[in-house]
Short mmCIF file of C-alpha atoms in Angstrom, two decimals:
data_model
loop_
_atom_site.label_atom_id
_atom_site.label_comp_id
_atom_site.label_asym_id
_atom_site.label_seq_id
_atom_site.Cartn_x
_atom_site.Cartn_y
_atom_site.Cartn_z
CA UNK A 1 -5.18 59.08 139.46
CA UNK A 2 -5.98 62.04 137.45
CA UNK A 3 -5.23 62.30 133.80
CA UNK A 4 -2.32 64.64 133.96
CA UNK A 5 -0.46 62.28 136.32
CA UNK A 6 -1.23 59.00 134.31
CA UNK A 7 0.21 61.08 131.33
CA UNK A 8 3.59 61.49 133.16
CA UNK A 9 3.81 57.39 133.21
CA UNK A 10 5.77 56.19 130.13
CA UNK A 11 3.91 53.45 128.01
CA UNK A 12 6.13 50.44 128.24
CA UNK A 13 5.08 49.38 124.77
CA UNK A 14 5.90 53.00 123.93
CA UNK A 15 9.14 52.35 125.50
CA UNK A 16 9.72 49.29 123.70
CA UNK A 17 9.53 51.12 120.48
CA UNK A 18 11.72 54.38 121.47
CA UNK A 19 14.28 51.54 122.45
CA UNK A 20 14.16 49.38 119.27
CA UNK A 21 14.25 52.62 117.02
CA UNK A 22 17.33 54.00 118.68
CA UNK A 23 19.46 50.50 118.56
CA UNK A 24 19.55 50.03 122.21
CA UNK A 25 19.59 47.21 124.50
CA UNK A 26 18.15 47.04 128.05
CA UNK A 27 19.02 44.73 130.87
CA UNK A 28 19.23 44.75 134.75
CA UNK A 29 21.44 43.39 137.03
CA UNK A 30 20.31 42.14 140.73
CA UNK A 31 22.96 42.25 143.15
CA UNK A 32 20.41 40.89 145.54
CA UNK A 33 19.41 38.02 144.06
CA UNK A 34 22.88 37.68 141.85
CA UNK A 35 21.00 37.74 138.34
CA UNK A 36 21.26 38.95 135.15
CA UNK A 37 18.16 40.26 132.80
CA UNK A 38 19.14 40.02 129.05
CA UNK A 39 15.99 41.81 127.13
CA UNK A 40 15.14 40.93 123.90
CA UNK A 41 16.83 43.61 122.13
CA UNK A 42 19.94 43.29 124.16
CA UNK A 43 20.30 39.58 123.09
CA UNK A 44 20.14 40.79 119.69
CA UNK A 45 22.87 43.05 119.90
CA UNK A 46 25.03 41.26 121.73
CA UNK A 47 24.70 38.02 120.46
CA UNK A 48 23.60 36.48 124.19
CA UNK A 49 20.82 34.52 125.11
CA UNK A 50 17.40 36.33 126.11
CA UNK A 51 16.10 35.85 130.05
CA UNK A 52 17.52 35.53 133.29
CA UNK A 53 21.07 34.24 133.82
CA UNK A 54 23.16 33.58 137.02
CA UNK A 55 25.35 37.04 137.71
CA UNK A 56 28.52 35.35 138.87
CA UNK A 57 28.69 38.08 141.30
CA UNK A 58 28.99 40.27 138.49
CA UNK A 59 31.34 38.88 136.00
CA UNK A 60 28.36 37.20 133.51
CA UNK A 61 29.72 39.66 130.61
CA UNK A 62 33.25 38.83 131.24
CA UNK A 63 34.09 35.71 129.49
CA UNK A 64 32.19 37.71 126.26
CA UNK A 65 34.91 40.62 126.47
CA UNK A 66 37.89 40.74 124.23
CA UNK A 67 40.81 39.64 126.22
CA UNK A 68 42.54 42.82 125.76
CA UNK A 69 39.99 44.95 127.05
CA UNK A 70 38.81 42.57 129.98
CA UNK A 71 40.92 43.90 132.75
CA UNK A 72 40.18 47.41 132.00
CA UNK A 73 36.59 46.38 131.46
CA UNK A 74 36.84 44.76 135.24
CA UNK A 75 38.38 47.86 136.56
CA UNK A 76 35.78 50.26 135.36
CA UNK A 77 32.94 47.85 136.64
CA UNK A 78 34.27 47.90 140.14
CA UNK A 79 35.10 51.39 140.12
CA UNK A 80 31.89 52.54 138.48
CA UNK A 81 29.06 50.56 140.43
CA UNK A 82 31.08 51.43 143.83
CA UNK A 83 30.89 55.02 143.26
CA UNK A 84 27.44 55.06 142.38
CA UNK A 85 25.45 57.50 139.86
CA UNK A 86 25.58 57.03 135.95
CA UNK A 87 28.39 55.62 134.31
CA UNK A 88 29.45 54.55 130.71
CA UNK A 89 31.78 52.31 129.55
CA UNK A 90 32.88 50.65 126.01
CA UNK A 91 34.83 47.73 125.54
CA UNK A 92 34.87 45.30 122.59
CA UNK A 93 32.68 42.04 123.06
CA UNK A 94 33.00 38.61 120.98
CA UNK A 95 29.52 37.64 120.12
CA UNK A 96 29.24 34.05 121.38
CA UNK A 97 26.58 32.88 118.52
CA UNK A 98 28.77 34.23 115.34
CA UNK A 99 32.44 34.93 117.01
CA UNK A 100 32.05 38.38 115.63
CA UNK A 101 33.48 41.09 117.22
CA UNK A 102 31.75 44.18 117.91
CA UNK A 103 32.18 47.38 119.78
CA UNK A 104 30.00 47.90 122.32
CA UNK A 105 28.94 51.28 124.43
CA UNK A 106 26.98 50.26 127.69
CA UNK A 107 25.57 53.09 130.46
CA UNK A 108 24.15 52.38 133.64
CA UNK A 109 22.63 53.85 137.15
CA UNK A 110 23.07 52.33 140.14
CA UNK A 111 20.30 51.93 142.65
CA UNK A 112 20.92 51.61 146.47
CA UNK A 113 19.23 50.82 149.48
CA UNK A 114 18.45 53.18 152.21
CA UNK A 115 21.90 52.43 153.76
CA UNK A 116 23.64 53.21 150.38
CA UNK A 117 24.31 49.43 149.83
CA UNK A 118 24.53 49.29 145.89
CA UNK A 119 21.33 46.47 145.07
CA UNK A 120 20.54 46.58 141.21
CA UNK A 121 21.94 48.31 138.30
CA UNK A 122 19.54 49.52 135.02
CA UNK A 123 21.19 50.23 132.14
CA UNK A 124 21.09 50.39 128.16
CA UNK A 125 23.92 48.61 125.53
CA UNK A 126 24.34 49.90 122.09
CA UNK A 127 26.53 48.47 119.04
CA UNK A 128 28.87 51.43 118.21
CA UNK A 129 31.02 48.90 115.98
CA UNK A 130 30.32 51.59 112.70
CA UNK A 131 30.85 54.86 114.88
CA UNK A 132 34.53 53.53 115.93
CA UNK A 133 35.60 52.16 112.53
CA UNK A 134 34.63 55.53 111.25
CA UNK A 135 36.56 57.11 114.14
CA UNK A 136 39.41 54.84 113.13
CA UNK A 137 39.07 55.63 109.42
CA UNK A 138 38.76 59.55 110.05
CA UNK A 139 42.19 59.28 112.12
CA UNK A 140 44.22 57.04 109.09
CA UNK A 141 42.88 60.19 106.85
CA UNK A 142 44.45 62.43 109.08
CA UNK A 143 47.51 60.46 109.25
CA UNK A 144 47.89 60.22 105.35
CA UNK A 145 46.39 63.82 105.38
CA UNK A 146 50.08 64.98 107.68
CA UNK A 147 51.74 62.33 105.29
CA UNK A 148 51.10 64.30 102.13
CA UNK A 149 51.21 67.64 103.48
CA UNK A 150 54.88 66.78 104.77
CA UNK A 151 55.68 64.91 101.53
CA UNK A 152 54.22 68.24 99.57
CA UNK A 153 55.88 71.03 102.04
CA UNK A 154 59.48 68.56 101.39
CA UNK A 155 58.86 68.06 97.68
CA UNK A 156 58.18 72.27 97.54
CA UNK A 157 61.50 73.02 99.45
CA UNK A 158 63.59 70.68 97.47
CA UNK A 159 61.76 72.53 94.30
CA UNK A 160 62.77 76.35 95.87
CA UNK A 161 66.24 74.79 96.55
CA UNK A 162 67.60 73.43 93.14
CA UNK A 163 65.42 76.05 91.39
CA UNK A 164 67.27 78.78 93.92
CA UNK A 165 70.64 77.23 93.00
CA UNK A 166 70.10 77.33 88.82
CA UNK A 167 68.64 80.87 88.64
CA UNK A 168 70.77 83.89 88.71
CA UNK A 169 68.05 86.58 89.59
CA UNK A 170 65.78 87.17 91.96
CA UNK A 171 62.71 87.33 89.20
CA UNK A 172 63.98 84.75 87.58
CA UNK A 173 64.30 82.14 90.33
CA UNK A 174 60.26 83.42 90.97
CA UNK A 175 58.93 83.11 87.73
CA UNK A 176 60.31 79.64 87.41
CA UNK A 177 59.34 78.55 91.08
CA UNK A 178 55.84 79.68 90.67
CA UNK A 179 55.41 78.29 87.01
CA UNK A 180 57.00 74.77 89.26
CA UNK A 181 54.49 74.94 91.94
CA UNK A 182 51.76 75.83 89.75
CA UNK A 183 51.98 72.45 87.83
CA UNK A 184 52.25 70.84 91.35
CA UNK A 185 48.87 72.31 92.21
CA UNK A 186 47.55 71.22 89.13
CA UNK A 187 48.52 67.74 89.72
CA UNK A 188 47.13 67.86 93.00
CA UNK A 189 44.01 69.21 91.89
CA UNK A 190 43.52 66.34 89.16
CA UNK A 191 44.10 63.73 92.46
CA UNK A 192 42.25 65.90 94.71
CA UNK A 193 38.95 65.38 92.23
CA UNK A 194 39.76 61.55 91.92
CA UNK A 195 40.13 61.33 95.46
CA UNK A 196 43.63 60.52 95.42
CA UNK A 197 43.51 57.34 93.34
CA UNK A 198 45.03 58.81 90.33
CA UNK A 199 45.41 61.12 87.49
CA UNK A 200 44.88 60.44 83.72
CA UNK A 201 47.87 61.39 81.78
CA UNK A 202 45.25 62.77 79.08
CA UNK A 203 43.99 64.88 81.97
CA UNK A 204 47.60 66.14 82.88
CA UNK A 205 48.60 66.59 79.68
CA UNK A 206 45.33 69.10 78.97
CA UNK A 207 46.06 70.85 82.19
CA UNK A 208 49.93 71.86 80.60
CA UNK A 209 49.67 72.00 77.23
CA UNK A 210 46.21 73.15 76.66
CA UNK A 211 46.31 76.91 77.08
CA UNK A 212 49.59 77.20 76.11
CA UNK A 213 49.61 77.68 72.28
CA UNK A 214 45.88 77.19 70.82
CA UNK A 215 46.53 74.84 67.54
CA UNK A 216 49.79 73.96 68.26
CA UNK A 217 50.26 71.14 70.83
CA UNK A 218 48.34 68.18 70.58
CA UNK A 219 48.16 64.51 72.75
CA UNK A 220 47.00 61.47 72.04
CA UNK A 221 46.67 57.97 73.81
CA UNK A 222 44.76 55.51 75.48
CA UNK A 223 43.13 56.18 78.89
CA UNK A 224 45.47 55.06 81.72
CA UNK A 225 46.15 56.52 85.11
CA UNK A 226 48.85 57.42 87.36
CA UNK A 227 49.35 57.31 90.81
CA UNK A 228 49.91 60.21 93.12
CA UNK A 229 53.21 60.03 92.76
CA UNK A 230 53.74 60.07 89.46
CA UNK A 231 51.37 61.89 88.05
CA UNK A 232 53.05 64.82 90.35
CA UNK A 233 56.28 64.05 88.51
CA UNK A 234 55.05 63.30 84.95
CA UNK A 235 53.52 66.75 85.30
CA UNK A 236 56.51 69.05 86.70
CA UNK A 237 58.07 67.40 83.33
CA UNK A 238 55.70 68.25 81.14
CA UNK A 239 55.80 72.33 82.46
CA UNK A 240 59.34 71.75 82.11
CA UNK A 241 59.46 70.43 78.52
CA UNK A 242 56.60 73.25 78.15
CA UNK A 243 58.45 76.00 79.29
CA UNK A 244 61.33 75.31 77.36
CA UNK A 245 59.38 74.77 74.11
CA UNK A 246 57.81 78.09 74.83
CA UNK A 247 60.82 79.83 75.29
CA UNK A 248 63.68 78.00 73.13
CA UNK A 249 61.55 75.70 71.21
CA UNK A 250 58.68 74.51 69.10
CA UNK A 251 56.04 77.03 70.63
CA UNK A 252 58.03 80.23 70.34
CA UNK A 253 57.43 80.51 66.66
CA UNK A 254 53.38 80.45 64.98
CA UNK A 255 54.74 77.48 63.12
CA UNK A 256 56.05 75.54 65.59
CA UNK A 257 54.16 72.52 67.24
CA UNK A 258 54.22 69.36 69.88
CA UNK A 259 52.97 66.63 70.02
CA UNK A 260 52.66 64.01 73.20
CA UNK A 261 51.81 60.58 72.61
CA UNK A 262 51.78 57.16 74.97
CA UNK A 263 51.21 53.66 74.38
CA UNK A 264 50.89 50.98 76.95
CA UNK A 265 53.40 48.13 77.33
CA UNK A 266 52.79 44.23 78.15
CA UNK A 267 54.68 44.72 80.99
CA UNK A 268 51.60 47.18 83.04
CA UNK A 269 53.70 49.99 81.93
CA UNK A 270 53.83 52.65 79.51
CA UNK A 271 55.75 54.57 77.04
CA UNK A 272 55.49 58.11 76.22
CA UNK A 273 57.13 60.74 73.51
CA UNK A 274 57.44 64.17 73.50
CA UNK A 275 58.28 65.52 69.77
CA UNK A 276 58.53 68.99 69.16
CA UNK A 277 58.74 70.02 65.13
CA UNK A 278 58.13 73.47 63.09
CA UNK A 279 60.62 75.45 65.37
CA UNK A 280 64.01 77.35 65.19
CA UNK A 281 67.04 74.63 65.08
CA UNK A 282 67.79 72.61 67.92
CA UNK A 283 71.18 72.95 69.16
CA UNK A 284 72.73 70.78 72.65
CA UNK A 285 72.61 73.46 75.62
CA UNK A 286 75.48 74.78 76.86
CA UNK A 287 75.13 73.89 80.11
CA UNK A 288 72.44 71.84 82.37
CA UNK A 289 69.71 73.86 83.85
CA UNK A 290 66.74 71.70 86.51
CA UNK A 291 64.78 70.75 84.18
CA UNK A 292 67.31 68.75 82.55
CA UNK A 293 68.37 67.28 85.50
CA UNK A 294 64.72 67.03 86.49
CA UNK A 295 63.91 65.16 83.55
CA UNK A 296 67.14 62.78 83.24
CA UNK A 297 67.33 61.85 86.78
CA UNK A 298 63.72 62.54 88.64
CA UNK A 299 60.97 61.38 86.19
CA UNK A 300 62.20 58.49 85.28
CA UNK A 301 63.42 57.00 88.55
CA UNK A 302 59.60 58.28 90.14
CA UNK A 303 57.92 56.53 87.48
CA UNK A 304 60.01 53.39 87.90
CA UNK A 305 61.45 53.80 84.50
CA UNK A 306 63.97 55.80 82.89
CA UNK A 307 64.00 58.95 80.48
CA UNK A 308 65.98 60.03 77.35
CA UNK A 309 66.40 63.51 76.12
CA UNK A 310 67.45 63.97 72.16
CA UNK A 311 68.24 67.75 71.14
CA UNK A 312 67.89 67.17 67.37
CA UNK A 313 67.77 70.11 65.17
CA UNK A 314 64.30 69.47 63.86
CA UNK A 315 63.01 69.64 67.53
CA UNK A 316 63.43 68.51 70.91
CA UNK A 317 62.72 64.64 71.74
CA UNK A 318 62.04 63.24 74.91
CA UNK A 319 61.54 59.47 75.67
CA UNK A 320 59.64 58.21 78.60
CA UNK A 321 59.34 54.83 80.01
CA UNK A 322 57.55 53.85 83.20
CA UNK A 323 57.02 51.26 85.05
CA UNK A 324 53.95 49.31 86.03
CA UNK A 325 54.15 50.16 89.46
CA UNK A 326 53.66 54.14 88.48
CA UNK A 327 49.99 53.45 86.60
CA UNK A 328 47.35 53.16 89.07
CA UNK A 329 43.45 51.15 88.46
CA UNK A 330 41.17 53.73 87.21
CA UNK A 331 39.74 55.30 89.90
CA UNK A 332 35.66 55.08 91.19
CA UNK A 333 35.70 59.07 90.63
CA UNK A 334 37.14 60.17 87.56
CA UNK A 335 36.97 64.01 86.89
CA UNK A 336 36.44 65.67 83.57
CA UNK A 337 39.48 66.60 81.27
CA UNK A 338 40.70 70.27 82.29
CA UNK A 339 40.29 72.70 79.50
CA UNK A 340 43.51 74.08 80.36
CA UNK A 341 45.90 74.23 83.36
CA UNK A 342 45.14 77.67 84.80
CA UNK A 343 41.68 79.03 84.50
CA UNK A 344 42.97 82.92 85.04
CA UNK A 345 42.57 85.73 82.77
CA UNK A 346 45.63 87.67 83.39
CA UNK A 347 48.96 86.71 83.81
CA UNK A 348 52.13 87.83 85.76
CA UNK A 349 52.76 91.15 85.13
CA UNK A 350 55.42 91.71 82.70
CA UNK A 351 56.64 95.38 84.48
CA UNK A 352 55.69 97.43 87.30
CA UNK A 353 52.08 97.83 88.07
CA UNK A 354 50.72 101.46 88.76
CA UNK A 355 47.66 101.35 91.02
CA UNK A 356 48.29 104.86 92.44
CA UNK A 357 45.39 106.16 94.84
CA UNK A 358 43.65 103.03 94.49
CA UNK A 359 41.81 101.61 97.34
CA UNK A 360 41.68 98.11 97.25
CA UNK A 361 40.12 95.35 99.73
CA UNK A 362 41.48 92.40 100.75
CA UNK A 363 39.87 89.66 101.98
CA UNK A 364 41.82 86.74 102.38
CA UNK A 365 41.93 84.37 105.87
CA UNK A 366 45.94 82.91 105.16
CA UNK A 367 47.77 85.71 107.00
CA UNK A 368 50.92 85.43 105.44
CA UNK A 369 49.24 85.37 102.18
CA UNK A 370 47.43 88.23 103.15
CA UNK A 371 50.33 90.19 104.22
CA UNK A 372 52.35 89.27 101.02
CA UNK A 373 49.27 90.75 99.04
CA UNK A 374 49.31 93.67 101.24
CA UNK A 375 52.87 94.44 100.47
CA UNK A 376 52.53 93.57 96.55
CA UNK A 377 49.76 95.79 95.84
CA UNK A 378 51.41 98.63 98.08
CA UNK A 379 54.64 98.60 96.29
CA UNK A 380 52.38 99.00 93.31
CA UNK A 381 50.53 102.54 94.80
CA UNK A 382 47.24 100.92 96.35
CA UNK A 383 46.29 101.81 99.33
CA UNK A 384 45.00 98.99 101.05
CA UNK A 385 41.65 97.99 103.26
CA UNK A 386 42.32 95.63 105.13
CA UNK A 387 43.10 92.99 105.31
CA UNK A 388 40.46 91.42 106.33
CA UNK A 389 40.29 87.89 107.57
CA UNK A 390 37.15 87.03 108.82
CA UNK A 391 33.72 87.28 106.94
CA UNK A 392 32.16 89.44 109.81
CA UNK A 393 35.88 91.93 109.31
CA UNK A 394 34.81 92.21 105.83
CA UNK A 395 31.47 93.25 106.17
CA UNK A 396 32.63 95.83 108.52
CA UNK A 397 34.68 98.09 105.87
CA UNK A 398 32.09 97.67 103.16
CA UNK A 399 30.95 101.01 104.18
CA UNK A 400 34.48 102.35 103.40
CA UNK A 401 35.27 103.98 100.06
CA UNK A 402 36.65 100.91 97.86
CA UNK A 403 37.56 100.97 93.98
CA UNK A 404 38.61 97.18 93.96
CA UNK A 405 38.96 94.31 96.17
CA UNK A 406 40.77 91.07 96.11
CA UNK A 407 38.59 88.43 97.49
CA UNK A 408 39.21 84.67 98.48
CA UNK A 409 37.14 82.62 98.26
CA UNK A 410 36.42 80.71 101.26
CA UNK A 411 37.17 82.52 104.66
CA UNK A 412 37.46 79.48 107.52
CA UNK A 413 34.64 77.64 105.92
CA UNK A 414 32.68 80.21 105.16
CA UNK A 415 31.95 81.51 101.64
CA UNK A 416 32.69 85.08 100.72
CA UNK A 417 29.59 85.30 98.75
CA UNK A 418 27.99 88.11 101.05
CA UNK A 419 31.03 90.39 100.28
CA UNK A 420 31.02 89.64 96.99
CA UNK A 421 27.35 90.58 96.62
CA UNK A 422 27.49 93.79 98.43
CA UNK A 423 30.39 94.48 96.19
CA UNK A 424 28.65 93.93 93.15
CA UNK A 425 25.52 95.94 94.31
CA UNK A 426 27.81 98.87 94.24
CA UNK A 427 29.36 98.17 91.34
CA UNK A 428 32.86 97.44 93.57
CA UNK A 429 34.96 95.44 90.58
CA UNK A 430 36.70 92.50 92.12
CA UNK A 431 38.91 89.63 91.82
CA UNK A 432 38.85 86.14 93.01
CA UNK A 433 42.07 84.75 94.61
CA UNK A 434 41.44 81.25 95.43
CA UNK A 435 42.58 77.76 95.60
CA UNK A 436 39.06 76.04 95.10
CA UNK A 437 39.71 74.36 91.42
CA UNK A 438 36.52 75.05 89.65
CA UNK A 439 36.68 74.80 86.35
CA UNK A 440 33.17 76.82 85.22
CA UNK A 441 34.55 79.94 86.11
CA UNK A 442 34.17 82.19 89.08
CA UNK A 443 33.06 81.12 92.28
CA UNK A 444 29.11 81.74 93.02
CA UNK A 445 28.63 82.63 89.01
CA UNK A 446 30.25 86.27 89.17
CA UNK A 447 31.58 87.35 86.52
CA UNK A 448 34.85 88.65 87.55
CA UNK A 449 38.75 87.26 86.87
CA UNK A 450 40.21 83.99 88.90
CA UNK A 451 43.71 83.86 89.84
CA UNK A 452 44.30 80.33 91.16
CA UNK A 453 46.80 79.81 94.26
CA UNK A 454 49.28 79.54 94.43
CA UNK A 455 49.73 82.54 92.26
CA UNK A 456 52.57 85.37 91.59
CA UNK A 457 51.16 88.69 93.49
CA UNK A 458 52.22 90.50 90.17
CA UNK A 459 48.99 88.36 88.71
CA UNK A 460 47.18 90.07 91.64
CA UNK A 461 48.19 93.60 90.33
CA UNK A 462 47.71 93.59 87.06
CA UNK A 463 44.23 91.78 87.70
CA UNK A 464 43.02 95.04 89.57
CA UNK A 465 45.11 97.40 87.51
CA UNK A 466 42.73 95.55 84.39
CA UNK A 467 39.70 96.38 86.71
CA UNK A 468 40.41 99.77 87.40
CA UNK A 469 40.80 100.61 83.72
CA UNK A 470 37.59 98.53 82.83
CA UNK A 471 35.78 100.75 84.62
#
């Protein structure tokens, strides 16, 4: 035998080894003689005992198989060693040392005499007990994944609906929707970062209050956390009581303040107060707009509690009580404290936005949020590149003539970071429009504005209007 041949012979102790590192099993089954080989490493999976065993004609696994997988495990035996070739099968087994039970995969070839009479079978088992609960687990994600995404897409028609109903004007009905679905992103942001296990009303209350009037709002209370639910409702009524204060109340004069404070109760739950003080008179309202209904009838009743709203002339008061079934165990992950809801540096524009002659790029992979940029920064003068959707469409009109560019962040998984460098080389101003919620500022370090989604496309505007002038 020459060297070269006895090098295409595999070492059995080699092949030991490459079987014990990769978790598998071997074994053989004699038609012939009606026996069964258990190896070593398969009796260690498996749980059965090592050597030779009677075959039973081919049914020595079957009083180890789960009952409800026996008969399809019988089929596919039959079936499988009939045919002939290489087959695979998985079936769950009851170990018969520790009456665990384990998934397991098993593959086989079938060997056959010169007639084609089926005489032994060779094959490998493996213990894929941790691949299928993680298959199982990723499938429950996705399940709760569609649960929340329907609950969310629900919870923002019911929002366009009453909103749509209260508001007399077409701006008016946006600017209070978007303000709305901001502080439902922001919720969902704080669970997002804690994994869904909750959100710390200190946290929610920073994310509301804390860009709104430097100086003048302030909150204090001990650390307790809310579940999903809740803390999406404690924080639509906070941008509610916000809003108002801003534009009726405490924070529309320099001397005006609020102040949010909770305790806990013996009960699991909480109680929390909302005093506003400094501002013009309080007077009742002369009729009820959604966020009094939203606070009278929706916060309390999705925090398991109840609310109370006093318009006393000194300043608005608002009473919360919840329940202990809205505060949820601090969660594993706990994010850092928001420095303030929105990390954007412009707002909605107050008036028409003139971007005349300007070319602008967008780069955004949500089609319809692409096309409703499109037709914002049109109606404003731009004339628009794009859009762009892809990161390989972007790159291709980089060698266009572009003043400004509107840029999300992640395209399809993919960063935007090679557009936003090329950009930069030429000294191509942009924006970020993105729903990533980093808190350090712009994505990959640029130094350029954020607009978090979901956003009003008048931010958009006056972000590259600001840009354009900057120049």
């Amino acid at each position: 035998m020459t060297r070269m041949e006895s090098g295409r012979r595999v070492d059995p102790e080699r092949l030991e080894l490459a079987l014990e590192a990769a978790g598998l099993g071997d074994f053989q089954f004699d038609m012939i003689r009606d026996q069964f080989l258990v190896s070593r490493r398969m009796a260690a999976i498996t749980g059965l005992p090592e050597g030779v065993v009677p075959a039973n004609g081919g049914q020595a696994l079957d009083s180890y198989v789960h009952p409800d997988d026996l008969e399809a495990f019988r089929r596919d035996r039959v079936e499988k060693t009939s045919n002939g070739g290489p087959y695979e099968m998985e079936f769950r087994q009851i170990r018969p040392d520790d009456g665990r039970t384990i998934f397991v995969r098993l593959a086989g070839v079938v060997s056959r005499d010169e007639t084609g009479r089926p005489i032994a079978v060779t094959g490998i088992v493996q213990d894929v007990t941790s691949q299928r609960q993680e298959e199982e687990s990723r499938q429950r994600l996705l399940a709760e994944l569609d649960h929340r995404v329907k609950n969310v897409l629900a919870a923002v028609q019911a929002l366009a609906q009453q909103t749509a109903k209260r508001t007399t004007s077409l701006d008016g009905f946006l600017a209070n929707f978007n303000g709305r679905l901001k502080a439902m992103a922001s919720a969902n942001e704080l669970l997002t970062a804690a994994r869904w296990r909750g959100a710390a009303i200190d946290h929610l209350a920073a994310a509301e209050l804390g860009a709104l009037a430097p100086g003048q709002t302030s909150w204090e209370g001990p650390e307790l956390f809310l579940t999903p639910r809740a803390a999406n409702a404690l924080s639509l009524a906070l941008h509610e009581l916000a809003t108002n204060a801003v534009k009726f109340g405490a924070l529309s004069t320099e001397t005006g303040h609020v102040q949010l404070r909770w305790s806990r109760r013996g009960d699991g739950g909480f109680d929390l107060r909302w005093t506003e003080s400094g501002g013009p008179t309080v007077a009742q309202p002369g009729r009820r707009g959604f966020g009094s209904t939203l606070l009278e009838q929706v916060t309390g009743r999705e925090l398991n509690g109840e609310t109370t709203v006093e318009y006393r002339p000194a300043g608005v008061q608002v009473r919360l009580r919840a329940g202990a079934a809205a505060v949820a165990p601090r969660p594993d992950t706990v994010p850092e404290a928001p420095a303030a809801r929105v990390v954007e540096t412009v707002a909605a524009s107050s008036g028409p936005t003139d971007l005349k002659g300007a070319k602008v790029l967008i780069v955004e992979d949500a089609v319809l949020l692409a096309l409703e940029l499109e037709t914002g920064l049109s109606e404003a003068g731009a004339e628009v590149i794009g859009p762009a959707y892809e990161l390989e469409e972007a790159m291709a009109l980089l060698d266009r003539q572009i003043d400004a560019a509107v840029l999300d962040a992640n395209l399809n998984g993919r960063s935007v970071t090679p557009v936003a460098e090329a950009l930069a080389r030429r000294n191509v101003p942009f924006v970020f429009a993105t729903g990533y919620g980093e808190t350090a500022g712009a994505p990959g370090g640029f130094d350029a504005p954020v607009i978090r989604k979901p956003y009003d496309v008048t931010q958009v505007s006056a972000a590259v209007a600001e840009l354009l002038r900057a120049r």
